[in-house]
PDB file of C-alpha atoms in Angstrom:
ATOM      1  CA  UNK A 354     174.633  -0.292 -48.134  1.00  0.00           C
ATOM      2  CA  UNK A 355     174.206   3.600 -47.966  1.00  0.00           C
ATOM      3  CA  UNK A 356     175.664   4.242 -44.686  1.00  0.00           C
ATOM      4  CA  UNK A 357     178.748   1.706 -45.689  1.00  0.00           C
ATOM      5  CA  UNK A 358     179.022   3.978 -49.415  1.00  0.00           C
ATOM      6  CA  UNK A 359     179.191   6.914 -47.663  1.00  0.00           C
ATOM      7  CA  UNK A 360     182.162   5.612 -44.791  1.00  0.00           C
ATOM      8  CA  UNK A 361     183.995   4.497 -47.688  1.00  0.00           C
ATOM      9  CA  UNK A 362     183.912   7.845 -49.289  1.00  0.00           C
ATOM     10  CA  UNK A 363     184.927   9.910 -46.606  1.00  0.00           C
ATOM     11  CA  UNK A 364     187.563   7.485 -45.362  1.00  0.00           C
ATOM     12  CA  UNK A 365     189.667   7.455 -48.884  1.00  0.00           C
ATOM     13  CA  UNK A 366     188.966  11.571 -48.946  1.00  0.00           C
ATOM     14  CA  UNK A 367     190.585  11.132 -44.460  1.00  0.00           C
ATOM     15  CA  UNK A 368     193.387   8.534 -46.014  1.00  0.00           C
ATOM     16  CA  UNK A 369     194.721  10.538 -48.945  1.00  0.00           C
ATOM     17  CA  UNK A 370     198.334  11.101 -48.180  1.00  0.00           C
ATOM     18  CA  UNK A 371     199.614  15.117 -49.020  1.00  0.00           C
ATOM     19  CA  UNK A 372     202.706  16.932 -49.799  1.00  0.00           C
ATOM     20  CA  UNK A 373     203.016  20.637 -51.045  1.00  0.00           C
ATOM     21  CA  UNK A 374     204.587  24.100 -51.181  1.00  0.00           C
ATOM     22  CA  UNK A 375     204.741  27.395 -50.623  1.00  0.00           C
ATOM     23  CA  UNK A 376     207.541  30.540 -50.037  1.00  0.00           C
ATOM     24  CA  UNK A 377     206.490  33.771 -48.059  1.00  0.00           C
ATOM     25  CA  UNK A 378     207.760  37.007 -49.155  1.00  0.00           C
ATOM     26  CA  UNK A 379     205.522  39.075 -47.244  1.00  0.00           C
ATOM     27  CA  UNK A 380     204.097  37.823 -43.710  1.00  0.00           C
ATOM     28  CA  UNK A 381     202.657  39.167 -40.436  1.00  0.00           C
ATOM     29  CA  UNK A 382     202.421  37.379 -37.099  1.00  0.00           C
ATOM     30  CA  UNK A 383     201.271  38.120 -34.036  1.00  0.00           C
ATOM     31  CA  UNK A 384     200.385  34.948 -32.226  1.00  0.00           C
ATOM     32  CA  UNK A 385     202.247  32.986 -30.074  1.00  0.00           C
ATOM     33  CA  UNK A 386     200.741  29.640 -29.655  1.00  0.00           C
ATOM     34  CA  UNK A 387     199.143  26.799 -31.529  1.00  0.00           C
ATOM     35  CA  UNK A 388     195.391  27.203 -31.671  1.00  0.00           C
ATOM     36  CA  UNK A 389     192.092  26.881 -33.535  1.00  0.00           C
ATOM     37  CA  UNK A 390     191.002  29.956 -34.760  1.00  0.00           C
ATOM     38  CA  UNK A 391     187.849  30.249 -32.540  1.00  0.00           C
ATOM     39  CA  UNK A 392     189.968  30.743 -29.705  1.00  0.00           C
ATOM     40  CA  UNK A 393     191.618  33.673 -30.860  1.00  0.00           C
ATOM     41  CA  UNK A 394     191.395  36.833 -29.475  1.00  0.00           C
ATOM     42  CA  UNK A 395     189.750  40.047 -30.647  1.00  0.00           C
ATOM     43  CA  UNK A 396     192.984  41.951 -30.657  1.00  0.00           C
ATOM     44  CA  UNK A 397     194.901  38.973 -32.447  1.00  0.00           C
ATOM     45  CA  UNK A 398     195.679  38.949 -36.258  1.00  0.00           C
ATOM     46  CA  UNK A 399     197.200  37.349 -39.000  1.00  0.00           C
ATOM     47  CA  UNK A 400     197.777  38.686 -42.373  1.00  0.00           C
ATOM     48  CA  UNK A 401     199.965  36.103 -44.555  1.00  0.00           C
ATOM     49  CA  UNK A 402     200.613  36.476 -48.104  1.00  0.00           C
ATOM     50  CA  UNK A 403     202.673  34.817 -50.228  1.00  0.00           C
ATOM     51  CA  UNK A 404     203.714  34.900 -53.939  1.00  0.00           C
ATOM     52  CA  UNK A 405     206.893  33.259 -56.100  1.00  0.00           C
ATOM     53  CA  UNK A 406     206.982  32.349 -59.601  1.00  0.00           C
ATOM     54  CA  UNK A 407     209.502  30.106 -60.646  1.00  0.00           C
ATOM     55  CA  UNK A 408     210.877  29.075 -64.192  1.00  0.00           C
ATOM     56  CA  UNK A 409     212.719  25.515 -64.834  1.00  0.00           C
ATOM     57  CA  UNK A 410     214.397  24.579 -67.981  1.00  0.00           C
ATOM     58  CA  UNK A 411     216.111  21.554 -69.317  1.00  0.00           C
ATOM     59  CA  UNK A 412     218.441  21.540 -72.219  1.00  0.00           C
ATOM     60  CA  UNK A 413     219.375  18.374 -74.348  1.00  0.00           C
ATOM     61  CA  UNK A 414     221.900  18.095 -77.464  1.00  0.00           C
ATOM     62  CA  UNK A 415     222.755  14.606 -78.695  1.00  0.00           C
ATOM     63  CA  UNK A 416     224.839  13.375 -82.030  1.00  0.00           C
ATOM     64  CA  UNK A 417     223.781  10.118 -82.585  1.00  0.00           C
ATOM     65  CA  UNK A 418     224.995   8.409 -86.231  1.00  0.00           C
ATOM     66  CA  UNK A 419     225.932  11.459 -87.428  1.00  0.00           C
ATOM     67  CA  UNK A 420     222.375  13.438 -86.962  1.00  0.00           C
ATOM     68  CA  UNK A 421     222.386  16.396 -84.329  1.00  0.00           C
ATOM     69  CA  UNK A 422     219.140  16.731 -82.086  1.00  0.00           C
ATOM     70  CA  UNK A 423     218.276  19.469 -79.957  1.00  0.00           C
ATOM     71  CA  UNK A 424     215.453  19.762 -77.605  1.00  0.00           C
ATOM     72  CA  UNK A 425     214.151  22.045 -74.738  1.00  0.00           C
ATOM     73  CA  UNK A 426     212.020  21.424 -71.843  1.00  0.00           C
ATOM     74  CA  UNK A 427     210.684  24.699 -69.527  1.00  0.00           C
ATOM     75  CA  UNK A 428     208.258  24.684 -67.113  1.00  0.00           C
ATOM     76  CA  UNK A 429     207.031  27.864 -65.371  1.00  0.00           C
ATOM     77  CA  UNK A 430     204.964  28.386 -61.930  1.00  0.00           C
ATOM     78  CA  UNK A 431     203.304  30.634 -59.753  1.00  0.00           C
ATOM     79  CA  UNK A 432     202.090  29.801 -56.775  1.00  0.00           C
ATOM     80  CA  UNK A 433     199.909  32.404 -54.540  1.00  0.00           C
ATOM     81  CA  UNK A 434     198.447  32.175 -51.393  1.00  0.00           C
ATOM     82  CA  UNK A 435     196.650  34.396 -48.624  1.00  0.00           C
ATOM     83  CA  UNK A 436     195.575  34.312 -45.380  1.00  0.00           C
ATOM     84  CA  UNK A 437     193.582  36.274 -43.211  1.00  0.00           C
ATOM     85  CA  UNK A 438     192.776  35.126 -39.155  1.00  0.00           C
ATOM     86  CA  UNK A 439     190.778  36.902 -36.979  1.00  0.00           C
ATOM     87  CA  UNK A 440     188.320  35.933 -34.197  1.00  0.00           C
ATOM     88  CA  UNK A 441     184.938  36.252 -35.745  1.00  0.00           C
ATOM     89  CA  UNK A 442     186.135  36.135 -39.872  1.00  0.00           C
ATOM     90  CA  UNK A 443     188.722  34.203 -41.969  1.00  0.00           C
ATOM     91  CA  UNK A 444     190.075  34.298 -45.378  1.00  0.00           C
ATOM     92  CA  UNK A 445     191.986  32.720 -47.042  1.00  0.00           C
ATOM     93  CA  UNK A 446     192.421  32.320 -51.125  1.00  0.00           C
ATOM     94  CA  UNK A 447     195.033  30.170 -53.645  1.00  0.00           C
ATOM     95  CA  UNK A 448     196.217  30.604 -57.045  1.00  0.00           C
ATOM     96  CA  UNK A 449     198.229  27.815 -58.845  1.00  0.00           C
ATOM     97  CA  UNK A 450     199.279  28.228 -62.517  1.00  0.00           C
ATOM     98  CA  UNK A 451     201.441  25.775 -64.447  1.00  0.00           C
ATOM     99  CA  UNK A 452     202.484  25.642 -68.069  1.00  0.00           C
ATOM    100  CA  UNK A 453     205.496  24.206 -69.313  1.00  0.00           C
ATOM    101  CA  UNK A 454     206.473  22.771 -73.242  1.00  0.00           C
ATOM    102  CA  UNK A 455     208.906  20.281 -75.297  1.00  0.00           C
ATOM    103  CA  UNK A 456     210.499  22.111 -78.140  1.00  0.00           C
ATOM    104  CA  UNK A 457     212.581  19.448 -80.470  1.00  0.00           C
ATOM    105  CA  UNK A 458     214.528  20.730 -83.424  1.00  0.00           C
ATOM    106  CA  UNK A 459     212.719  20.668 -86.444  1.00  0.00           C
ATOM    107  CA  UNK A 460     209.087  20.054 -84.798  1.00  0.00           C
ATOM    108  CA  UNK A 461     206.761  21.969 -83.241  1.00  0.00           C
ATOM    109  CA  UNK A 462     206.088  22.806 -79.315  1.00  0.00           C
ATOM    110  CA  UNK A 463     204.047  20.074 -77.922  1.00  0.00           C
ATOM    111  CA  UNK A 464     202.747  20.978 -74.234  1.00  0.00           C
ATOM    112  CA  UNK A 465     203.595  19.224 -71.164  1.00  0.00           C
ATOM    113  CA  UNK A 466     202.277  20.543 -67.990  1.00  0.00           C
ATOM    114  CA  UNK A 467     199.137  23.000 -67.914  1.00  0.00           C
ATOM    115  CA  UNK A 468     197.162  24.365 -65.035  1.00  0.00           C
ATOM    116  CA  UNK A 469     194.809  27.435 -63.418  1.00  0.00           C
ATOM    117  CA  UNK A 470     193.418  26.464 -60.157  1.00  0.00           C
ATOM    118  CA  UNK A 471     191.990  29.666 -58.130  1.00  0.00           C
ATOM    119  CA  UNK A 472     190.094  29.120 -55.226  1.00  0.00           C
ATOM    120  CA  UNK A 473     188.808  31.192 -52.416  1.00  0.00           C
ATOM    121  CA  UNK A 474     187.513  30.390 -48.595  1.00  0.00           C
ATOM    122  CA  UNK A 475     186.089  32.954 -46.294  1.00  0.00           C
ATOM    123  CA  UNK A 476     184.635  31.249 -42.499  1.00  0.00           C
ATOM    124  CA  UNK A 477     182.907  32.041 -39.600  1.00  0.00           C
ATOM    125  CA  UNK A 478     183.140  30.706 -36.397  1.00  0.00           C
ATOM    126  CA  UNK A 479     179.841  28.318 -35.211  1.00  0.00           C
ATOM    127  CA  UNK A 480     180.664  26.490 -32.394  1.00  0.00           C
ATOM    128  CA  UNK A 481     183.509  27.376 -29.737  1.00  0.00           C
ATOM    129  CA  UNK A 482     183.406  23.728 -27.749  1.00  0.00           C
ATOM    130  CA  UNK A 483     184.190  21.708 -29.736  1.00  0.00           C
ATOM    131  CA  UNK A 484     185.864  24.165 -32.809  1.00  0.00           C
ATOM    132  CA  UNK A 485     183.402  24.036 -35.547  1.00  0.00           C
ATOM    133  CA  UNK A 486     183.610  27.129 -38.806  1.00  0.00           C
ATOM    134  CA  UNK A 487     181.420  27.401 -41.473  1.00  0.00           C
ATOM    135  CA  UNK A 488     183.442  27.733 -44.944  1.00  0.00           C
ATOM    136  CA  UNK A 489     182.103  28.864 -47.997  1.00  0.00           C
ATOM    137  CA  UNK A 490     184.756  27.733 -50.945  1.00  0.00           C
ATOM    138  CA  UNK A 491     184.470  28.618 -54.314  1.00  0.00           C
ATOM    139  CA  UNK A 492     187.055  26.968 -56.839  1.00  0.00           C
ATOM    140  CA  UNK A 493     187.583  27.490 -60.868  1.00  0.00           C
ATOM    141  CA  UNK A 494     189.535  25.448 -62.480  1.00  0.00           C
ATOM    142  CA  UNK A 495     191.111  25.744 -66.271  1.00  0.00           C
ATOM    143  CA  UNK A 496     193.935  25.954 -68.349  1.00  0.00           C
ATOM    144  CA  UNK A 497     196.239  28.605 -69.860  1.00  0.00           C
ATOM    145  CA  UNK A 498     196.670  27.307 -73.740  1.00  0.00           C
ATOM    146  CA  UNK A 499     195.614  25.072 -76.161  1.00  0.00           C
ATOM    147  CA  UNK A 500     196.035  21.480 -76.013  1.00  0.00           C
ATOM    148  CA  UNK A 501     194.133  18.429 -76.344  1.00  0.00           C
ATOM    149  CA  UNK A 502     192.286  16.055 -73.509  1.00  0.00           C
ATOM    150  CA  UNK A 503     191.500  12.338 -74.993  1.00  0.00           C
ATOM    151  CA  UNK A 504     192.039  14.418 -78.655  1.00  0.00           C
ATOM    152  CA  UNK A 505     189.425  16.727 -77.495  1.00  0.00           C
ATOM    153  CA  UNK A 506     190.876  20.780 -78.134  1.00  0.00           C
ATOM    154  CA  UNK A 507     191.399  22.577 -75.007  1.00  0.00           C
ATOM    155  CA  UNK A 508     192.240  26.310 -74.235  1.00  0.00           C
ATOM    156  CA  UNK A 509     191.789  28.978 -71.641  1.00  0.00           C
ATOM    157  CA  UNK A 510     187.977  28.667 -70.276  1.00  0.00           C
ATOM    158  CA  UNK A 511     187.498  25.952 -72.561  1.00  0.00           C
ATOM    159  CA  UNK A 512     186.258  23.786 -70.563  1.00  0.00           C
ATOM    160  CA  UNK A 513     186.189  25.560 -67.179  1.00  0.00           C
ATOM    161  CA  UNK A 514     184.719  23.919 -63.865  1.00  0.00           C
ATOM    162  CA  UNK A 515     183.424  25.804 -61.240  1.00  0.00           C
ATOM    163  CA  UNK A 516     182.513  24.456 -58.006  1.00  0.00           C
ATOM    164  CA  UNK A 517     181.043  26.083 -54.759  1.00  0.00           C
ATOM    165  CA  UNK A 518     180.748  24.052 -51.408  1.00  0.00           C
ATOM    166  CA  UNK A 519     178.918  24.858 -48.096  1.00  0.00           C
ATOM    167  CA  UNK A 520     180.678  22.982 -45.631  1.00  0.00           C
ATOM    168  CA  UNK A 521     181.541  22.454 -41.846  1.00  0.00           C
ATOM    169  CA  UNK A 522     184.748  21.213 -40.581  1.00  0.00           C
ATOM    170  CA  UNK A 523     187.666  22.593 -38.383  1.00  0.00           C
ATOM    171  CA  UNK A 524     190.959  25.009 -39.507  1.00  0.00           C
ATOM    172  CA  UNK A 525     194.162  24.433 -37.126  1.00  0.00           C
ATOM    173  CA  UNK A 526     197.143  26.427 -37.260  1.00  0.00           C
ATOM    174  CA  UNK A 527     200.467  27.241 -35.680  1.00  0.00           C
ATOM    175  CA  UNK A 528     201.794  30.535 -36.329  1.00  0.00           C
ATOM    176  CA  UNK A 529     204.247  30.825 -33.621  1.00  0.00           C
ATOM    177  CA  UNK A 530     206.742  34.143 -33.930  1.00  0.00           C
ATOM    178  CA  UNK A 531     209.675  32.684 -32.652  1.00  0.00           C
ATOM    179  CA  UNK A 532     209.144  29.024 -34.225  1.00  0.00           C
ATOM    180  CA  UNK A 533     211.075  28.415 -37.841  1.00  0.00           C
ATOM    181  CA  UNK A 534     208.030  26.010 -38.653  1.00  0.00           C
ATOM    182  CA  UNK A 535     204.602  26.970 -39.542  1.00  0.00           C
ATOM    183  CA  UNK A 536     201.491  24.890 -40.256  1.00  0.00           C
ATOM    184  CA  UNK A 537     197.403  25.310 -40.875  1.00  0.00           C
ATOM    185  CA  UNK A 538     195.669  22.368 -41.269  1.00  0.00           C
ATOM    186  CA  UNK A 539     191.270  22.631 -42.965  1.00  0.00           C
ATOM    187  CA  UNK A 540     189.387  19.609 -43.600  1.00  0.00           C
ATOM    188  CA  UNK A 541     185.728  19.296 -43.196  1.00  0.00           C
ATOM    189  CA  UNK A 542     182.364  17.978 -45.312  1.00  0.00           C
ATOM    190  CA  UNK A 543     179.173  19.653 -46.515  1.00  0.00           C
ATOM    191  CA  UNK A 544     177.212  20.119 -49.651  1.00  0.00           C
ATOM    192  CA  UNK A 545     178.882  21.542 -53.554  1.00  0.00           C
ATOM    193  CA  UNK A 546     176.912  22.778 -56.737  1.00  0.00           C
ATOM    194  CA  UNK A 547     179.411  22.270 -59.560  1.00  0.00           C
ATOM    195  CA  UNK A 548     179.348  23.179 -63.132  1.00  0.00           C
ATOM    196  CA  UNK A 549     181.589  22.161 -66.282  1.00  0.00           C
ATOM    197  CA  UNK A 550     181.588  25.185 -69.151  1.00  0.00           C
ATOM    198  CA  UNK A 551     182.604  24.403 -72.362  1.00  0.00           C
ATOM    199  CA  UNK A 552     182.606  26.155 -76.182  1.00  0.00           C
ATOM    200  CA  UNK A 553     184.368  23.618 -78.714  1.00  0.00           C
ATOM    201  CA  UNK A 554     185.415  21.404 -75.999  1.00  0.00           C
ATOM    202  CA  UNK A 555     183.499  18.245 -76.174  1.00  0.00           C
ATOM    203  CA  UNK A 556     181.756  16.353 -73.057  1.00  0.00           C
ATOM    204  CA  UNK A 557     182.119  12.877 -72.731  1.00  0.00           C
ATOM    205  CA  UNK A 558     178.611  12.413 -73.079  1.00  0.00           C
ATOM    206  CA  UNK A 559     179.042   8.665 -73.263  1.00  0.00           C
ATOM    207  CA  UNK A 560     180.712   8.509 -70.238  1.00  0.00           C
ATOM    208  CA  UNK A 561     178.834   6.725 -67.090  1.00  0.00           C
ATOM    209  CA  UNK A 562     177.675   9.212 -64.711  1.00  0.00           C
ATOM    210  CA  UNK A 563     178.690  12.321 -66.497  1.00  0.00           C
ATOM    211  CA  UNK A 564     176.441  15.265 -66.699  1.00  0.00           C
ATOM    212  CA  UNK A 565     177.890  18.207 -67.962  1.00  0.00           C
ATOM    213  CA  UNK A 566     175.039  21.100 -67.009  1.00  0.00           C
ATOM    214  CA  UNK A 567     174.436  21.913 -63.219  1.00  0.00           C
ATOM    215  CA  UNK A 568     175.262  19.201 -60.904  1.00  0.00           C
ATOM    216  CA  UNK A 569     175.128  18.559 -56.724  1.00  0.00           C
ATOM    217  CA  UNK A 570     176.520  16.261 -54.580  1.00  0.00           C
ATOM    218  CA  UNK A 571     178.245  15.670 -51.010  1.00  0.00           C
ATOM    219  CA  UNK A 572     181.404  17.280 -50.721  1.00  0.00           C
ATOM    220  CA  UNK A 573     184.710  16.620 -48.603  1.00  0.00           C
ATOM    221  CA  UNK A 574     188.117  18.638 -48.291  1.00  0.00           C
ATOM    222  CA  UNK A 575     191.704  18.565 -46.648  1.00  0.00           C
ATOM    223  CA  UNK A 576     194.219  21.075 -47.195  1.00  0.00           C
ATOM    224  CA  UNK A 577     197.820  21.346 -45.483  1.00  0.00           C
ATOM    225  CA  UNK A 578     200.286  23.224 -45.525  1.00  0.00           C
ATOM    226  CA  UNK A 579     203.727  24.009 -43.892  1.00  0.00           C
ATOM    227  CA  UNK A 580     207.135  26.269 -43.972  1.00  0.00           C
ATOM    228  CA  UNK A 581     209.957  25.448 -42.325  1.00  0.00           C
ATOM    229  CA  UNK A 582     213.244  27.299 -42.492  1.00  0.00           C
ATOM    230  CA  UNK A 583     215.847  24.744 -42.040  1.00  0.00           C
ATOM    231  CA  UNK A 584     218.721  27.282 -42.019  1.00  0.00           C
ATOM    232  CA  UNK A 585     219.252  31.369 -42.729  1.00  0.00           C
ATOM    233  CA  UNK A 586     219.476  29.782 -46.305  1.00  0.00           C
ATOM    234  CA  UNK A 587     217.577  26.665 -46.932  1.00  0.00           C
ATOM    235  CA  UNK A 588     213.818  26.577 -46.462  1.00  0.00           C
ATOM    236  CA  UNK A 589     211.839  23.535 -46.959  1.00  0.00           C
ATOM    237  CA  UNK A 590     207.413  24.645 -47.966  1.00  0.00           C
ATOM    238  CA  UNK A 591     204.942  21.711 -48.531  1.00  0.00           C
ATOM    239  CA  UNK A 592     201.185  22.496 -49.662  1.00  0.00           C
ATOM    240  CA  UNK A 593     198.503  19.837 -50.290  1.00  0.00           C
ATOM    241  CA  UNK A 594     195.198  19.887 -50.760  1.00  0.00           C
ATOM    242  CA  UNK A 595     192.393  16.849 -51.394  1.00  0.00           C
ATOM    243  CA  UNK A 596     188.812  18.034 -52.854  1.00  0.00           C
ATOM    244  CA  UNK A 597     186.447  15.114 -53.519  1.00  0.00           C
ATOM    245  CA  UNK A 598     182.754  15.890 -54.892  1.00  0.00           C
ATOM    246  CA  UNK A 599     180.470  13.385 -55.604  1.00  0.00           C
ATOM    247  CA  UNK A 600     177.440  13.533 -58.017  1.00  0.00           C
ATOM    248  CA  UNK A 601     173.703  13.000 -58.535  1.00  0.00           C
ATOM    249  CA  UNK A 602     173.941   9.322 -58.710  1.00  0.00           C
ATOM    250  CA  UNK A 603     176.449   8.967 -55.741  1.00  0.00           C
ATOM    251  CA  UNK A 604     174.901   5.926 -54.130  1.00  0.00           C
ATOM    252  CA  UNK A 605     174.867   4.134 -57.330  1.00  0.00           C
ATOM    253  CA  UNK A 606     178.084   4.919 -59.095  1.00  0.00           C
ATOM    254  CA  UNK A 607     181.119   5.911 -56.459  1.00  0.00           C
ATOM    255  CA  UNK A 608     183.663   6.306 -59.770  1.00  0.00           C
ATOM    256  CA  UNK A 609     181.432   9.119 -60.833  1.00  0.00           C
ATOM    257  CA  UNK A 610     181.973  11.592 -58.158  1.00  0.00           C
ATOM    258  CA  UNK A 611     185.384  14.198 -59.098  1.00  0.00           C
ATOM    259  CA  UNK A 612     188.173  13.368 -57.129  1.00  0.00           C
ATOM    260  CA  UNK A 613     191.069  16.221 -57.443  1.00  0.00           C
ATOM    261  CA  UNK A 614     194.612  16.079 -55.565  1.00  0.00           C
ATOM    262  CA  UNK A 615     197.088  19.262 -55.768  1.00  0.00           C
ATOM    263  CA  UNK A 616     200.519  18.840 -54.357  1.00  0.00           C
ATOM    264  CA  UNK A 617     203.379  21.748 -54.204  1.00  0.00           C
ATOM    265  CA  UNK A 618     206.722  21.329 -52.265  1.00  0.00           C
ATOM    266  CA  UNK A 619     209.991  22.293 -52.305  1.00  0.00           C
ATOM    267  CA  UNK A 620     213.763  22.636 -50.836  1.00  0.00           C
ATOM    268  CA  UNK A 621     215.176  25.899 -51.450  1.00  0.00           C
ATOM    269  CA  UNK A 622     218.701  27.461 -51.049  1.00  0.00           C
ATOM    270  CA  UNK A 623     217.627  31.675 -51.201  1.00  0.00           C
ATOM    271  CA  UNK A 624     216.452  31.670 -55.237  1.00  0.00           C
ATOM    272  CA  UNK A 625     217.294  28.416 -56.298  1.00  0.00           C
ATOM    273  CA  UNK A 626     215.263  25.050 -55.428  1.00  0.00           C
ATOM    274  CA  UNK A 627     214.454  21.198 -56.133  1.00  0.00           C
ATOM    275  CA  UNK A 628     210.060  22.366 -56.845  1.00  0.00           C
ATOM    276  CA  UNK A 629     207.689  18.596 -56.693  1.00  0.00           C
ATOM    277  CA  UNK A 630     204.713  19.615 -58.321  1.00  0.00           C
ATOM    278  CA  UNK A 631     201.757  17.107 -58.944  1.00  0.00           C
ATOM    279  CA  UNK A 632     198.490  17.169 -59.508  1.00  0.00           C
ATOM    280  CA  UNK A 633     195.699  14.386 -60.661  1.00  0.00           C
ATOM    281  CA  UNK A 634     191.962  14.684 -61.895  1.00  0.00           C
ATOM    282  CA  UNK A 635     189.648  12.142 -61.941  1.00  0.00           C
ATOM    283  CA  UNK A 636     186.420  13.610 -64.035  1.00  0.00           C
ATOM    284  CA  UNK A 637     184.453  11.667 -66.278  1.00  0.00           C
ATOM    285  CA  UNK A 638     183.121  14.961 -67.850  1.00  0.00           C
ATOM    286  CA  UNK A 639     186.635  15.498 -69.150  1.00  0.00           C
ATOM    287  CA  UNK A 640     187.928  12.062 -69.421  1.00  0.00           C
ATOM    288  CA  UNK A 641     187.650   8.183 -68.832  1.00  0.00           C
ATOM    289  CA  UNK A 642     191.045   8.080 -67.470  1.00  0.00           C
ATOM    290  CA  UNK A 643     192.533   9.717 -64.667  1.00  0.00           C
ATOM    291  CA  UNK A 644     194.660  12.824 -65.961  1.00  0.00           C
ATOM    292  CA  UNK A 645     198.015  13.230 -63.926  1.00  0.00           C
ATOM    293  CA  UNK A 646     200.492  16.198 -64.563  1.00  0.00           C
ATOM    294  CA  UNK A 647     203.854  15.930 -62.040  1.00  0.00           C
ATOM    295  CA  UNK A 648     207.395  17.441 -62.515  1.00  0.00           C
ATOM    296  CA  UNK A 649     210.379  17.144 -60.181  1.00  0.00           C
ATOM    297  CA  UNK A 650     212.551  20.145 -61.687  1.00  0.00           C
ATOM    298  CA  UNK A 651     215.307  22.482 -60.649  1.00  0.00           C
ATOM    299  CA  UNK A 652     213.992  26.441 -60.783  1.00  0.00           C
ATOM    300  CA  UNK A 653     214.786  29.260 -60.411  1.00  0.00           C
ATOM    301  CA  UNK A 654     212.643  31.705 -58.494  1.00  0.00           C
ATOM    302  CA  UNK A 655     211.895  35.647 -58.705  1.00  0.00           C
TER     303      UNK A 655
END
């Protein structure tokens, strides 16, 4: 029953279907084929880095029997990612923030979207035949302002989880120079110490499973991502990334184990773009229920 817990766990976490995003302003590249990145060579490099906040609003002004309404919807992102390839040390680190609010005539701002996600990966190669790295990830998670989870008050640190995972898996990329269409690909399992910090915000202590001081568990993570410039114009970016972390009582209680999904993507003619952003929680620290945020918005980027 063990052996057939643990298949299923890392065959949803293999299964989990990804979409993202991402828009390079600044970018280095000096490979020319598709590799792992124990096979490159001492003298090869790659430096990426990439950063673009984006703002979307909609406006809405109705007259319906007589009475005027007004209302405003913005949502603003940054999205932040670097990468660093050599032969014997990677690095690579994201930074996802999302906040976005509903302002109606007469009535106060009520959030919509809110998100801080910063997480960063150095690796080292172990094995050459068959590619196997060592990653070290380390991943804090928040939001930006107040707001309310299950009528529990949220704000910035409050609650904040960290988690750090040891684990082994492969990193794939292609990076070729004279290719309009980029790609890394990082998935592997190993072994997370996670941590939920809180000041007013309060744990679901009643919650099956939960345990909001020090926790450890099994850990498994995909991330992709991809750029591809369609056109001198038009550029289509797509970043994804899957983290699933079980708990203490893993073998007894599947549901328990934090399951997080991050998706950023986007078509993009030079500033202006169609941005898919989505991303889903399941942690029965925070909540009972699964918490979703996702927007499909026209923005404007800087």
């Amino acid at each position: 029953m063990k052996y057939r817990t643990i298949l299923i766990f890392f065959t949803i976490l293999a299964g989990i279907s990804l979409q993202c995003q991402a828009n390079t302003l600044f970018e280095k590249e000096f490979l020319t084929n598709s590799k792992d990145t124990t096979e490159t060579d001492s003298s090869e490099k790659i430096v990426k880095f990439t950063i673009r906040p984006s703002v979307g609003l909609t406006y809405g002004d109705s007259n319906i029997d007589g009475e005027r309404i007004t209302n405003l919807q913005w949502l603003a992102t940054v999205n932040s990612d670097f990468t660093f390839i050599s032969r014997k040390f990677d690095l690579s680190s994201t930074l996802f923030m999302q906040y976005g609010q509903k302002k109606e005539e007469g009535q106060d701002p009520v959030k919509l979207q809110d998100a801080f996600i910063l997480s960063v990966t150095p690796s080292i190669p172990l094995i050459k035949l068959p590619p196997i790295r060592l990653f070290l990830e380390t991943t804090a998670e928040t939001n930006l302002g107040k707001g309310f989870i299950d009528e529990n008050p949220t704000s910035f640190l409050d609650p904040l989880f960290l988690y750090q995972t040891l684990f082994i898996g492969q990193k794939h990329y292609s990076f070729q120079k004279e290719d309009k269409t980029t790609w890394e690909l990082t998935y592997g399992v190993g072994y997370a110490f996670q941590q939920t910090l809180n000041k007013n915000f309060e744990i679901e202590h009643d919650l099956v499973g939960n345990n909001s001081s020090f926790e450890s568990g099994f850990s498994g993570i995909i991330e992709f991502n991809v750029k591809s410039q369609i056109t001198e114009t038009i550029n289509f970016v797509l970043n994804a990334k899957a983290v699933a972390l079980s708990r203490e009582n893993f073998f007894q209680d599947f549901d328990a184990s934090r399951r997080s999904v991050l998706v950023r993507s986007g078509l993009f003619i030079n500033k202006i773009g169609i941005e898919y952003n989505y991303h889903q929680v399941h942690d029965l620290n925070l909540s009972e229920n699964a918490m979703v945020d996702q927007s499909i918005m026209l923005t404007i980027s800087f």
